[in-house]
Amino acid sequence: MSIEKKLIDNLGKELDLSEDKIEVITFGYRLFIYSIWGYLLIILVSYILGTLPITLTAAITASLFRIFSGGVHASSQKKCVVFGAVIFNLLGLIVNLFSNNISWELANWLVWITVGIALVSFILYAPADTPGKPITTKVQIKKLKSISMALLFIWFIFVHYVLKGETNINKLYLLASTAGLAWQSVSLWPITYKLPIHK
């Protein structure tokens, strides 16, 4: 028996928790630990590639939306860590490579297109659950969908001020955040769940 399981089992006994609640705690604990490992791997690789702040911007944006809208997971948490590091470092590299060739006008169009895709994705598919984190009640679904939509609205308002030049935020970070939102939206699509990493 692992130390992790002993600690959680002891906590369950102390608090007189049901098996279902212990499973939820176990899932949350593992998700937290692997999220830390995931970010450490993202930071390490992006630091080596010289894209640390850009890659982190994309990852944090996607993570914020993912909390409420869900999305595809790999078949194991270890695979999820590696897959996340690959995806976000690719996004960081792409943004870093092409940002100088993207005008503010084109950036504006990219934002609008991404918001449109995100809006449709959230309406149709959010919250997208996983076997390890099932969403079973209509109330929970409605709540998470509403929060996802509200967060998208807040993000768009913030980005609107960036596009108007009313902040000092570099276009690079705007594009990175947009890329993060785009990936999170795509991760909700049913076809994404058919990727090999999900099996």
mmCIF file of C-alpha atoms in Angstrom:
data_model
loop_
_atom_site.group_PDB
_atom_site.id
_atom_site.type_symbol
_atom_site.label_atom_id
_atom_site.label_comp_id
_atom_site.label_asym_id
_atom_site.label_seq_id
_atom_site.Cartn_x
_atom_site.Cartn_y
_atom_site.Cartn_z
ATOM 1 C CA MET A 1 0.000 0.000 0.000
ATOM 2 C CA SER A 2 1.386 3.414 -0.985
ATOM 3 C CA ILE A 3 1.885 6.245 1.503
ATOM 4 C CA GLU A 4 -0.663 8.256 -0.489
ATOM 5 C CA LYS A 5 -3.349 5.563 -0.067
ATOM 6 C CA LYS A 6 -2.583 5.135 3.651
ATOM 7 C CA LEU A 7 -2.952 8.881 4.267
ATOM 8 C CA ILE A 8 -6.231 9.126 2.353
ATOM 9 C CA ASP A 9 -7.655 5.968 3.969
ATOM 10 C CA ASN A 10 -6.764 7.275 7.440
ATOM 11 C CA LEU A 11 -8.376 10.617 6.594
ATOM 12 C CA GLY A 12 -11.499 8.783 5.426
ATOM 13 C CA LYS A 13 -11.705 6.838 8.699
ATOM 14 C CA GLU A 14 -11.143 9.942 10.828
ATOM 15 C CA LEU A 15 -13.892 11.871 9.014
ATOM 16 C CA ASP A 16 -16.131 8.815 8.536
ATOM 17 C CA LEU A 17 -16.285 9.331 4.770
ATOM 18 C CA SER A 18 -18.035 7.041 2.299
ATOM 19 C CA GLU A 19 -16.108 5.125 -0.373
ATOM 20 C CA ASP A 20 -17.393 7.530 -3.040
ATOM 21 C CA LYS A 21 -16.066 10.558 -1.161
ATOM 22 C CA ILE A 22 -12.724 8.857 -0.577
ATOM 23 C CA GLU A 23 -12.493 8.229 -4.336
ATOM 24 C CA VAL A 24 -13.207 11.908 -5.010
ATOM 25 C CA ILE A 25 -10.495 12.959 -2.532
ATOM 26 C CA THR A 26 -8.048 10.490 -4.086
ATOM 27 C CA PHE A 27 -8.769 11.823 -7.577
ATOM 28 C CA GLY A 28 -8.407 15.433 -6.402
ATOM 29 C CA TYR A 29 -5.140 14.703 -4.613
ATOM 30 C CA ARG A 30 -3.637 12.950 -7.631
ATOM 31 C CA LEU A 31 -4.867 15.683 -9.951
ATOM 32 C CA PHE A 32 -3.198 18.302 -7.748
ATOM 33 C CA ILE A 33 0.123 16.430 -7.584
ATOM 34 C CA TYR A 34 0.222 15.682 -11.307
ATOM 35 C CA SER A 35 -0.781 19.271 -12.117
ATOM 36 C CA ILE A 36 2.299 20.453 -10.220
ATOM 37 C CA TRP A 37 4.479 17.967 -12.098
ATOM 38 C CA GLY A 38 2.858 19.051 -15.351
ATOM 39 C CA TYR A 39 3.633 22.711 -14.775
ATOM 40 C CA LEU A 40 7.178 21.915 -13.675
ATOM 41 C CA LEU A 41 7.742 20.014 -16.928
ATOM 42 C CA ILE A 42 6.181 22.833 -18.964
ATOM 43 C CA ILE A 43 8.408 25.375 -17.197
ATOM 44 C CA LEU A 44 11.559 23.287 -17.644
ATOM 45 C CA VAL A 45 11.064 22.632 -21.368
ATOM 46 C CA SER A 46 9.902 26.171 -22.191
ATOM 47 C CA TYR A 47 12.863 27.616 -20.269
ATOM 48 C CA ILE A 48 15.221 25.514 -22.385
ATOM 49 C CA LEU A 49 13.393 26.612 -25.551
ATOM 50 C CA GLY A 50 13.408 30.267 -24.479
ATOM 51 C CA THR A 51 9.607 30.575 -24.526
ATOM 52 C CA LEU A 52 8.833 30.369 -20.802
ATOM 53 C CA PRO A 53 6.499 33.391 -20.337
ATOM 54 C CA ILE A 54 4.651 32.760 -23.608
ATOM 55 C CA THR A 55 4.131 29.061 -22.940
ATOM 56 C CA LEU A 56 3.005 29.712 -19.363
ATOM 57 C CA THR A 57 0.480 32.289 -20.599
ATOM 58 C CA ALA A 58 -1.086 29.707 -22.920
ATOM 59 C CA ALA A 59 -1.055 27.007 -20.226
ATOM 60 C CA ILE A 60 -2.550 29.194 -17.497
ATOM 61 C CA THR A 61 -5.304 30.471 -19.805
ATOM 62 C CA ALA A 62 -6.264 26.931 -20.800
ATOM 63 C CA SER A 63 -6.083 25.736 -17.178
ATOM 64 C CA LEU A 64 -8.429 28.475 -15.929
ATOM 65 C CA PHE A 65 -11.085 27.551 -18.481
ATOM 66 C CA ARG A 66 -10.459 23.829 -18.003
ATOM 67 C CA ILE A 67 -11.370 23.997 -14.302
ATOM 68 C CA PHE A 68 -14.995 24.669 -15.253
ATOM 69 C CA SER A 69 -15.380 23.421 -18.833
ATOM 70 C CA GLY A 70 -13.464 20.137 -18.495
ATOM 71 C CA GLY A 71 -11.885 18.534 -21.531
ATOM 72 C CA VAL A 72 -9.981 15.566 -22.854
ATOM 73 C CA HIS A 73 -7.556 13.726 -20.578
ATOM 74 C CA ALA A 74 -4.972 11.119 -21.453
ATOM 75 C CA SER A 75 -5.625 7.534 -20.378
ATOM 76 C CA SER A 76 -3.246 7.996 -17.430
ATOM 77 C CA GLN A 77 -2.169 11.030 -15.435
ATOM 78 C CA LYS A 78 1.478 10.469 -16.368
ATOM 79 C CA LYS A 79 0.543 10.608 -20.053
ATOM 80 C CA CYS A 80 -1.496 13.726 -19.319
ATOM 81 C CA VAL A 81 1.576 15.452 -17.857
ATOM 82 C CA VAL A 82 3.694 14.660 -20.916
ATOM 83 C CA PHE A 83 0.924 15.438 -23.409
ATOM 84 C CA GLY A 84 0.210 18.796 -21.758
ATOM 85 C CA ALA A 85 3.892 19.721 -21.822
ATOM 86 C CA VAL A 86 4.106 18.848 -25.528
ATOM 87 C CA ILE A 87 0.946 20.760 -26.483
ATOM 88 C CA PHE A 88 1.701 23.957 -24.578
ATOM 89 C CA ASN A 89 5.341 24.075 -25.598
ATOM 90 C CA LEU A 90 4.251 23.654 -29.219
ATOM 91 C CA LEU A 91 1.805 26.534 -28.787
ATOM 92 C CA GLY A 92 4.560 28.647 -27.227
ATOM 93 C CA LEU A 93 6.930 27.892 -30.101
ATOM 94 C CA ILE A 94 4.290 28.641 -32.756
ATOM 95 C CA VAL A 95 3.336 31.969 -31.172
ATOM 96 C CA ASN A 96 6.979 32.930 -30.715
ATOM 97 C CA LEU A 97 7.752 32.021 -34.333
ATOM 98 C CA PHE A 98 4.860 33.823 -36.042
ATOM 99 C CA SER A 99 3.944 36.725 -33.727
ATOM 100 C CA ASN A 100 6.130 39.261 -35.558
ATOM 101 C CA ASN A 101 4.287 38.477 -38.800
ATOM 102 C CA ILE A 102 0.851 38.953 -37.234
ATOM 103 C CA SER A 103 -0.527 42.493 -37.305
ATOM 104 C CA TRP A 104 -2.805 43.863 -34.606
ATOM 105 C CA GLU A 105 -5.648 43.726 -37.134
ATOM 106 C CA LEU A 106 -5.051 40.027 -37.754
ATOM 107 C CA ALA A 107 -4.693 39.461 -34.002
ATOM 108 C CA ASN A 108 -8.122 41.060 -33.605
ATOM 109 C CA TRP A 109 -9.604 38.623 -36.131
ATOM 110 C CA LEU A 110 -7.917 35.681 -34.421
ATOM 111 C CA VAL A 111 -9.442 36.736 -31.099
ATOM 112 C CA TRP A 112 -12.935 37.010 -32.606
ATOM 113 C CA ILE A 113 -12.630 33.638 -34.356
ATOM 114 C CA THR A 114 -11.337 31.971 -31.179
ATOM 115 C CA VAL A 115 -14.112 33.482 -29.059
ATOM 116 C CA GLY A 116 -16.664 32.233 -31.598
ATOM 117 C CA ILE A 117 -15.217 28.718 -31.512
ATOM 118 C CA ALA A 118 -15.036 28.788 -27.700
ATOM 119 C CA LEU A 119 -18.625 30.016 -27.399
ATOM 120 C CA VAL A 120 -19.997 27.242 -29.621
ATOM 121 C CA SER A 121 -17.792 24.650 -27.884
ATOM 122 C CA PHE A 122 -18.964 25.716 -24.415
ATOM 123 C CA ILE A 123 -22.631 25.762 -25.469
ATOM 124 C CA LEU A 124 -22.473 22.322 -27.084
ATOM 125 C CA TYR A 125 -19.948 20.416 -24.997
ATOM 126 C CA ALA A 126 -19.132 22.115 -21.684
ATOM 127 C CA PRO A 127 -18.688 20.739 -19.147
ATOM 128 C CA ALA A 128 -16.927 17.765 -20.735
ATOM 129 C CA ASP A 129 -16.316 15.108 -18.100
ATOM 130 C CA THR A 130 -13.982 12.136 -17.860
ATOM 131 C CA PRO A 131 -14.383 8.673 -16.282
ATOM 132 C CA GLY A 132 -12.316 9.849 -13.314
ATOM 133 C CA LYS A 133 -14.331 13.027 -12.884
ATOM 134 C CA PRO A 134 -17.940 12.349 -13.918
ATOM 135 C CA ILE A 135 -20.525 15.137 -13.928
ATOM 136 C CA THR A 136 -23.815 13.522 -13.018
ATOM 137 C CA THR A 137 -26.401 16.193 -12.156
ATOM 138 C CA LYS A 138 -28.158 18.739 -14.368
ATOM 139 C CA VAL A 139 -27.596 21.413 -11.735
ATOM 140 C CA GLN A 140 -23.846 20.810 -11.800
ATOM 141 C CA ILE A 141 -23.792 20.833 -15.611
ATOM 142 C CA LYS A 142 -25.729 24.109 -15.773
ATOM 143 C CA LYS A 143 -23.528 25.718 -13.124
ATOM 144 C CA LEU A 144 -20.233 24.745 -14.780
ATOM 145 C CA LYS A 145 -21.493 25.768 -18.228
ATOM 146 C CA SER A 146 -22.604 29.167 -16.888
ATOM 147 C CA ILE A 147 -19.248 29.772 -15.190
ATOM 148 C CA SER A 148 -17.411 28.801 -18.396
ATOM 149 C CA MET A 149 -19.486 31.299 -20.397
ATOM 150 C CA ALA A 150 -19.003 34.042 -17.799
ATOM 151 C CA LEU A 151 -15.245 33.457 -17.762
ATOM 152 C CA LEU A 152 -15.187 33.673 -21.565
ATOM 153 C CA PHE A 153 -17.027 37.011 -21.399
ATOM 154 C CA ILE A 154 -14.562 38.368 -18.821
ATOM 155 C CA TRP A 155 -11.619 37.169 -20.928
ATOM 156 C CA PHE A 156 -13.051 38.844 -24.037
ATOM 157 C CA ILE A 157 -13.635 42.167 -22.245
ATOM 158 C CA PHE A 158 -10.063 42.110 -20.948
ATOM 159 C CA VAL A 159 -8.679 41.266 -24.395
ATOM 160 C CA HIS A 160 -10.822 44.034 -25.918
ATOM 161 C CA TYR A 161 -8.920 46.598 -23.837
ATOM 162 C CA VAL A 162 -5.627 45.001 -24.864
ATOM 163 C CA LEU A 163 -6.595 45.299 -28.540
ATOM 164 C CA LYS A 164 -7.549 48.932 -28.050
ATOM 165 C CA GLY A 165 -4.065 49.591 -26.740
ATOM 166 C CA GLU A 166 -5.318 50.560 -23.288
ATOM 167 C CA THR A 167 -2.899 48.201 -21.555
ATOM 168 C CA ASN A 168 0.828 47.648 -21.825
ATOM 169 C CA ILE A 169 0.436 43.955 -22.592
ATOM 170 C CA ASN A 170 2.586 42.750 -25.461
ATOM 171 C CA LYS A 171 0.885 41.250 -28.527
ATOM 172 C CA LEU A 172 2.920 38.108 -27.889
ATOM 173 C CA TYR A 173 1.025 37.402 -24.659
ATOM 174 C CA LEU A 174 -2.326 38.206 -26.249
ATOM 175 C CA LEU A 175 -1.655 35.625 -28.959
ATOM 176 C CA ALA A 176 -0.403 33.085 -26.405
ATOM 177 C CA SER A 177 -3.544 33.471 -24.302
ATOM 178 C CA THR A 178 -5.699 33.187 -27.432
ATOM 179 C CA ALA A 179 -3.854 30.001 -28.412
ATOM 180 C CA GLY A 180 -4.471 28.569 -24.935
ATOM 181 C CA LEU A 181 -8.199 29.297 -25.199
ATOM 182 C CA ALA A 182 -8.305 27.808 -28.707
ATOM 183 C CA TRP A 183 -6.732 24.558 -27.509
ATOM 184 C CA GLN A 184 -9.041 24.335 -24.513
ATOM 185 C CA SER A 185 -12.054 24.773 -26.811
ATOM 186 C CA VAL A 186 -10.851 22.029 -29.153
ATOM 187 C CA SER A 187 -10.207 19.713 -26.187
ATOM 188 C CA LEU A 188 -13.970 19.668 -25.544
ATOM 189 C CA TRP A 189 -14.866 18.281 -28.955
ATOM 190 C CA PRO A 190 -15.967 14.620 -29.083
ATOM 191 C CA ILE A 191 -13.465 13.934 -31.878
ATOM 192 C CA THR A 192 -10.620 14.962 -29.542
ATOM 193 C CA TYR A 193 -11.612 12.143 -27.194
ATOM 194 C CA LYS A 194 -10.748 9.720 -30.010
ATOM 195 C CA LEU A 195 -7.068 10.696 -29.958
ATOM 196 C CA PRO A 196 -4.710 7.779 -29.150
ATOM 197 C CA ILE A 197 -3.607 9.392 -25.861
ATOM 198 C CA HIS A 198 -7.175 9.060 -24.539
ATOM 199 C CA LYS A 199 -7.216 5.289 -25.075
#
